[in-house]
mmCIF file of N, CA and C in Angstrom:
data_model
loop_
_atom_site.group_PDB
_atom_site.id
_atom_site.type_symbol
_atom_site.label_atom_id
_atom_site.label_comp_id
_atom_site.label_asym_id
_atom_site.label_seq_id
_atom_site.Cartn_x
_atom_site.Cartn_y
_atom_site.Cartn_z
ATOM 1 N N UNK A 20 -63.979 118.592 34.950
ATOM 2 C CA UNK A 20 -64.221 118.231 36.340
ATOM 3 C C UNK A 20 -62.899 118.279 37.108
ATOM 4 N N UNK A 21 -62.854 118.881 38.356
ATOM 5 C CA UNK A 21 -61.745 119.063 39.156
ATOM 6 C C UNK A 21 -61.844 118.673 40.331
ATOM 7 N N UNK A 22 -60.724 117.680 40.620
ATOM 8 C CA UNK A 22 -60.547 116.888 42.099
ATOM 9 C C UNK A 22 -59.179 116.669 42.509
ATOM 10 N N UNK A 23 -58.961 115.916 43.205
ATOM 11 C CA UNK A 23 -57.639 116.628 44.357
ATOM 12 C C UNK A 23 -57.167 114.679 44.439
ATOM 13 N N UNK A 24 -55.977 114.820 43.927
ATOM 14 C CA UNK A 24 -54.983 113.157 44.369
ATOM 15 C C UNK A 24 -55.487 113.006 45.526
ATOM 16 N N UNK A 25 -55.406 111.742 46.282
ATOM 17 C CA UNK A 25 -55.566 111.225 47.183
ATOM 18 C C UNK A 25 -54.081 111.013 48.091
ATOM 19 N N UNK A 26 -53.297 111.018 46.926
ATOM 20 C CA UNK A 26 -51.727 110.878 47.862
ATOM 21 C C UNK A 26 -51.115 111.880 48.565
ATOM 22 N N UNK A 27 -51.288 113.514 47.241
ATOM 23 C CA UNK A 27 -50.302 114.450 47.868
ATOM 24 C C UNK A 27 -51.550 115.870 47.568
ATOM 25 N N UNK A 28 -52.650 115.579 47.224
ATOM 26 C CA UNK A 28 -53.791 116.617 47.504
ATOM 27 C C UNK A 28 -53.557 117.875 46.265
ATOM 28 N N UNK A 29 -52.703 116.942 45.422
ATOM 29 C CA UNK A 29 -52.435 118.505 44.495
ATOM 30 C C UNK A 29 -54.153 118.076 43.203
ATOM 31 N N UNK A 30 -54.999 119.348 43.099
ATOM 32 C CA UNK A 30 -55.777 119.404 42.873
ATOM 33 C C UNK A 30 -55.371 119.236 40.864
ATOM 34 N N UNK A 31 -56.388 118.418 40.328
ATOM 35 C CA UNK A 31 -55.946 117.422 38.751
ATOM 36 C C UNK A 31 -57.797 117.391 38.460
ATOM 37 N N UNK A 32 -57.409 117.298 36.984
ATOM 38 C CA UNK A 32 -57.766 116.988 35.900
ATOM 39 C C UNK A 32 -57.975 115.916 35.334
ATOM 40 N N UNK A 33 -57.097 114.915 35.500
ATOM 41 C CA UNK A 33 -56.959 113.714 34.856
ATOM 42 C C UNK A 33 -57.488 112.493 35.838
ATOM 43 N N UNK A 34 -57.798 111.934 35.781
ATOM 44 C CA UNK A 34 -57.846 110.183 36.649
ATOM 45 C C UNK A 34 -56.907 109.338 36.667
ATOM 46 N N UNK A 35 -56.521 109.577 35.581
ATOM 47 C CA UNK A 35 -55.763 108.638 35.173
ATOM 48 C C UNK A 35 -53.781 108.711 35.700
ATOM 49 N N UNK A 36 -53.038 109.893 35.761
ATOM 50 C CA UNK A 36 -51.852 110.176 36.536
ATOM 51 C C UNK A 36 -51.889 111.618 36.830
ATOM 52 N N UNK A 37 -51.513 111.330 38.838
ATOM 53 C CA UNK A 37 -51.664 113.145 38.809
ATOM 54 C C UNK A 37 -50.251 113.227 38.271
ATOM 55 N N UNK A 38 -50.437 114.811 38.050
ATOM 56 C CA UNK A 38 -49.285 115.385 37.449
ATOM 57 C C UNK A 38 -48.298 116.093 38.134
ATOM 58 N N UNK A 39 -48.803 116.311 39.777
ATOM 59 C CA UNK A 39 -47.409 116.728 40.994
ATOM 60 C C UNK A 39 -46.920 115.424 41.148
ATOM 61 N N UNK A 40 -47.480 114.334 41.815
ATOM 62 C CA UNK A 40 -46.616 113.293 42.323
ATOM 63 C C UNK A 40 -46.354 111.234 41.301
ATOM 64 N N UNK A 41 -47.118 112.556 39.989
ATOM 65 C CA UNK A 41 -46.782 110.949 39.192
ATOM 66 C C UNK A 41 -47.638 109.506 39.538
ATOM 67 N N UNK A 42 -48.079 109.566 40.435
ATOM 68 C CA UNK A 42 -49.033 108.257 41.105
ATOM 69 C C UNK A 42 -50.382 108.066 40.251
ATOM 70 N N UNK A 43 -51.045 106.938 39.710
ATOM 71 C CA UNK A 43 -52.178 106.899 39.378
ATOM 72 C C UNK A 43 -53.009 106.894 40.610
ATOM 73 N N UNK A 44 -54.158 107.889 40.643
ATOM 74 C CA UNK A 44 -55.181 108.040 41.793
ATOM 75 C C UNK A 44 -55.828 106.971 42.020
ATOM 76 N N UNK A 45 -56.300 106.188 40.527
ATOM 77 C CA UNK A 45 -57.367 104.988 41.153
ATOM 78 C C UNK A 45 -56.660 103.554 41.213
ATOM 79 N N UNK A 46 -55.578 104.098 41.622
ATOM 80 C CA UNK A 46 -54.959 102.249 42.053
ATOM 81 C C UNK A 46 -54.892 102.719 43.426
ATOM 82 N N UNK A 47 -55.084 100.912 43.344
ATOM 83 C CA UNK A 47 -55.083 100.011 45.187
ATOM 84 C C UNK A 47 -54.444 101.197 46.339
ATOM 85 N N UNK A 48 -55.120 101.695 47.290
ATOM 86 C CA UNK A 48 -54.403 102.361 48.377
ATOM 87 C C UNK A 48 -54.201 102.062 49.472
ATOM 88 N N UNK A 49 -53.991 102.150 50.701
ATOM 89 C CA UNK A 49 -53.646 101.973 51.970
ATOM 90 C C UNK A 49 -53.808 102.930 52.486
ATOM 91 N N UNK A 50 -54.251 103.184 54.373
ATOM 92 C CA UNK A 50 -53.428 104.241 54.883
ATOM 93 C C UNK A 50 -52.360 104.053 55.649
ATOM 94 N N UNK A 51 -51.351 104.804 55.818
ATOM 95 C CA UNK A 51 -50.175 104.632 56.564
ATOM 96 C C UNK A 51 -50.353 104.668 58.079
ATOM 97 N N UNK A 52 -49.896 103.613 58.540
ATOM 98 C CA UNK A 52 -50.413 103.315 60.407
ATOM 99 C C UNK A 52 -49.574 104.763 61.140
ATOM 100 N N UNK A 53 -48.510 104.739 60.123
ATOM 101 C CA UNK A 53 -47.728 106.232 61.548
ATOM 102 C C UNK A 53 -48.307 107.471 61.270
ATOM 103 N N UNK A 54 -48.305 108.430 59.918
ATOM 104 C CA UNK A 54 -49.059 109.271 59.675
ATOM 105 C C UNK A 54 -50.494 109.527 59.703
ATOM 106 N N UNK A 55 -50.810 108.275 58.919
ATOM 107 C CA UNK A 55 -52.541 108.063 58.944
ATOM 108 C C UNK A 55 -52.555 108.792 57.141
ATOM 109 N N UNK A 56 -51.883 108.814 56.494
ATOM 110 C CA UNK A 56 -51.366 109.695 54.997
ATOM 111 C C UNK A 56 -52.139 108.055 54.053
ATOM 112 N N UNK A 57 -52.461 108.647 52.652
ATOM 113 C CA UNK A 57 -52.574 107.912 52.083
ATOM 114 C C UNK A 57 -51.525 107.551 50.751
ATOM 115 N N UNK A 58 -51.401 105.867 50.952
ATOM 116 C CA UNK A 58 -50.272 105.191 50.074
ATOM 117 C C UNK A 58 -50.398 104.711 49.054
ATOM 118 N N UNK A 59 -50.126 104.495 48.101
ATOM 119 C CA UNK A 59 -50.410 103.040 46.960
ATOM 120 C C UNK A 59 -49.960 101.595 47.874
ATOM 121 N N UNK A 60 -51.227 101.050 47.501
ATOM 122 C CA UNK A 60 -50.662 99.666 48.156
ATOM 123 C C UNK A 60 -49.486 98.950 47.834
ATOM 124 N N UNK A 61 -49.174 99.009 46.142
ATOM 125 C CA UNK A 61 -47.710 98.712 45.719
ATOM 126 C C UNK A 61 -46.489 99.138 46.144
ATOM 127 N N UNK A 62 -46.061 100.083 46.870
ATOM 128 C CA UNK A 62 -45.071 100.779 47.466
ATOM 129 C C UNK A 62 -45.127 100.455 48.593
ATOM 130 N N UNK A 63 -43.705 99.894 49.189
ATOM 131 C CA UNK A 63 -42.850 99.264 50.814
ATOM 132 C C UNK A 63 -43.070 100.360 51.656
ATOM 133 N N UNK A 64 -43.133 101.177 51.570
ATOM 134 C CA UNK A 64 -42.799 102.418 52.450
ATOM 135 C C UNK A 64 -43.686 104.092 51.929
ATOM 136 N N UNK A 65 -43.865 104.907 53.001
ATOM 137 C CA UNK A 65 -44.703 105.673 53.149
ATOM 138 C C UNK A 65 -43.948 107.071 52.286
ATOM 139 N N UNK A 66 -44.962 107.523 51.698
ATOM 140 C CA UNK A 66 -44.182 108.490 50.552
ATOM 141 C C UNK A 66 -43.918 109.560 52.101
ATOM 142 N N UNK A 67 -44.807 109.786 52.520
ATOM 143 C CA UNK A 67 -44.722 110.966 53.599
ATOM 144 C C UNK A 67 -44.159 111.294 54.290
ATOM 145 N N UNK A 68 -43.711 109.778 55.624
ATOM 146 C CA UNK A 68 -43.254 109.795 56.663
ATOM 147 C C UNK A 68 -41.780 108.670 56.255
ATOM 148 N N UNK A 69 -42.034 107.516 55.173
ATOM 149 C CA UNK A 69 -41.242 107.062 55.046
ATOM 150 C C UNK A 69 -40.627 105.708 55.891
ATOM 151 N N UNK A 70 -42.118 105.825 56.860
ATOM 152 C CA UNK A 70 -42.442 104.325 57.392
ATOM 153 C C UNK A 70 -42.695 103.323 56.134
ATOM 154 N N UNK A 71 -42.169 101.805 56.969
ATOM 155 C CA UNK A 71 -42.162 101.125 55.278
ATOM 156 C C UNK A 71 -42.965 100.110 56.289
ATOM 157 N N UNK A 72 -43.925 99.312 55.383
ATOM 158 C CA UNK A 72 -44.798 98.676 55.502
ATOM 159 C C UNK A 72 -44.807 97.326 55.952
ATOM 160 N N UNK A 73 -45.250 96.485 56.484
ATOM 161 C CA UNK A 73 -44.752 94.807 56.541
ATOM 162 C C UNK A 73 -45.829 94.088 56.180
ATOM 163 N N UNK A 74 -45.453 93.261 55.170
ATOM 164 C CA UNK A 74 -45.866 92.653 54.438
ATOM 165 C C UNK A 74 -46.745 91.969 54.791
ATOM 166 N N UNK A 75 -48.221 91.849 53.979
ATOM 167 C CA UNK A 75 -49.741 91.071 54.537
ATOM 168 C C UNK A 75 -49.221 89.718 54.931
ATOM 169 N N UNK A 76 -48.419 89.106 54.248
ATOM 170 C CA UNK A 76 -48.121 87.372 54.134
ATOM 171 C C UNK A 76 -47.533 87.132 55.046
ATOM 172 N N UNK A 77 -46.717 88.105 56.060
ATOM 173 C CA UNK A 77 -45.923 87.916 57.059
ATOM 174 C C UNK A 77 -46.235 87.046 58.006
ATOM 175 N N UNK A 78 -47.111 87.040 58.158
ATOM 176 C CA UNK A 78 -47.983 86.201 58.901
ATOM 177 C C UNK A 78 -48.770 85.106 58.833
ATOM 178 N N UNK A 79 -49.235 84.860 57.482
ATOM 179 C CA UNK A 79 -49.920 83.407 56.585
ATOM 180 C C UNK A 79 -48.984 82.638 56.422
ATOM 181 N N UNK A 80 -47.366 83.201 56.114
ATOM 182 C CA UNK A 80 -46.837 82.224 55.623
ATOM 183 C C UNK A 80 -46.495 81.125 56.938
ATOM 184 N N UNK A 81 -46.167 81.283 57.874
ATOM 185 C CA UNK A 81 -46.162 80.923 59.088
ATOM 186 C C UNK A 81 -47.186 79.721 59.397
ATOM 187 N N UNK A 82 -48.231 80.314 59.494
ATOM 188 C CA UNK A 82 -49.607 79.581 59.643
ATOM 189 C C UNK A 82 -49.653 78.421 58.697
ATOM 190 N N UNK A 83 -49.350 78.721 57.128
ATOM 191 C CA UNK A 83 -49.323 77.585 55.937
ATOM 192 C C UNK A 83 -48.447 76.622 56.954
ATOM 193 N N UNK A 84 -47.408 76.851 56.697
ATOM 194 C CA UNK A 84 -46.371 75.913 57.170
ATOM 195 C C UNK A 84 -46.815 74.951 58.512
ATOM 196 N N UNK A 85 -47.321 75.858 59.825
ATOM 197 C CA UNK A 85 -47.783 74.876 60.698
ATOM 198 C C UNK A 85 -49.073 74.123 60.527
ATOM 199 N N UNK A 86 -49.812 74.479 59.558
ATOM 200 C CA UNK A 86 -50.815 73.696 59.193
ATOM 201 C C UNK A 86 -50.267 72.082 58.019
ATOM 202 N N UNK A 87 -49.639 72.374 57.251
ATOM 203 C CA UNK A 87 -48.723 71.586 56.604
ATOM 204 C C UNK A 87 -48.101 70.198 57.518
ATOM 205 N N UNK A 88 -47.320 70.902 58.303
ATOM 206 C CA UNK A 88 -46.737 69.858 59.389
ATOM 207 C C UNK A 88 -47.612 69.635 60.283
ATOM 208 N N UNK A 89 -48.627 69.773 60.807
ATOM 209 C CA UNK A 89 -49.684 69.564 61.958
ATOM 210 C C UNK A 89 -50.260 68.506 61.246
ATOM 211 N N UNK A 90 -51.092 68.263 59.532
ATOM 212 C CA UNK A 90 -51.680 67.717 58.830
ATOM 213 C C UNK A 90 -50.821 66.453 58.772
ATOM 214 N N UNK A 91 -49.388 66.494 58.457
ATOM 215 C CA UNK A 91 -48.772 65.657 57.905
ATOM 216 C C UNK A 91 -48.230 64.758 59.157
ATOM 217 N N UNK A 92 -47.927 65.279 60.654
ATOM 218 C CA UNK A 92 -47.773 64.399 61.915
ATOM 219 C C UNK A 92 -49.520 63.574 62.026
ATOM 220 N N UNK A 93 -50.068 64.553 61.928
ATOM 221 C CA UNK A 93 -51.655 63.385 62.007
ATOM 222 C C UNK A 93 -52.244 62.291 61.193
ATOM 223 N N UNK A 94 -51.288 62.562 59.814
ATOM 224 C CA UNK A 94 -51.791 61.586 58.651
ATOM 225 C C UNK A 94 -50.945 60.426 58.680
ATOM 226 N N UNK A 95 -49.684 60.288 59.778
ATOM 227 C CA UNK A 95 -48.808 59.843 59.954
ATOM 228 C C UNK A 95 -49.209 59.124 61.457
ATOM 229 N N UNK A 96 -49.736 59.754 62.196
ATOM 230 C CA UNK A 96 -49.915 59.200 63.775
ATOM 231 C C UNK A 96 -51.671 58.175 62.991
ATOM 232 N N UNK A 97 -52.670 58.666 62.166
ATOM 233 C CA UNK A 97 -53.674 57.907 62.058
ATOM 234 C C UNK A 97 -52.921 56.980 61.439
ATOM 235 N N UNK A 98 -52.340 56.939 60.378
ATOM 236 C CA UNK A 98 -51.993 55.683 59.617
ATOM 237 C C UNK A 98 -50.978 54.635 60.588
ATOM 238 N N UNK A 99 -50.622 55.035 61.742
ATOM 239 C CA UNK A 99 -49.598 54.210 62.773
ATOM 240 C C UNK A 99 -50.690 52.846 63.653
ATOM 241 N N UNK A 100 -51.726 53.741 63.553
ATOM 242 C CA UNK A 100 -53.048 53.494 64.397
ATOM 243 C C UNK A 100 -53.859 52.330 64.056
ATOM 244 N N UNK A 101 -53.177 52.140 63.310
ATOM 245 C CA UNK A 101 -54.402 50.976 62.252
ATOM 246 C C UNK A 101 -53.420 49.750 61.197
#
């Protein structure tokens, strides 16, 4: 059976590692926001264009934290209260 990487389109044999760009086909992918090219999700930056990625958590971790201190001024203002 013959099908084509998903990263760099060189047409394979295997599932398991293509053999132009070394990448396993059926791990985690992405597409790249500047090209629109497809990535491994494990890799910072875009094999193609070489745009590098920013990180999913960039943004949760933020949120943890003000939820943390928002929780902990209120558990602090109820217990003042009484």
């Amino acid at each position: 059976m013959s099908w084509a990487c998903p990263y760099c389109g060189n047409p394979q044999a295997s599932p398991d590692v293509c053999l132009h760009c070394g990448r396993n086909p059926s791990a985690p992918r992405r597409i790249c926001p500047t090209c629109k090219m497809m990535t491994p999700k494990s890799e910072r930056a875009c094999w193609h264009c070489g745009g590098v990625f920013t990180s999913e958590l960039s943004w949760k971790i933020p949120v943890v934290i003000l939820v943390i201190v928002v929780s902990a001024i209120l558990q602090f203002v109820i217990r003042g209260m009484h």
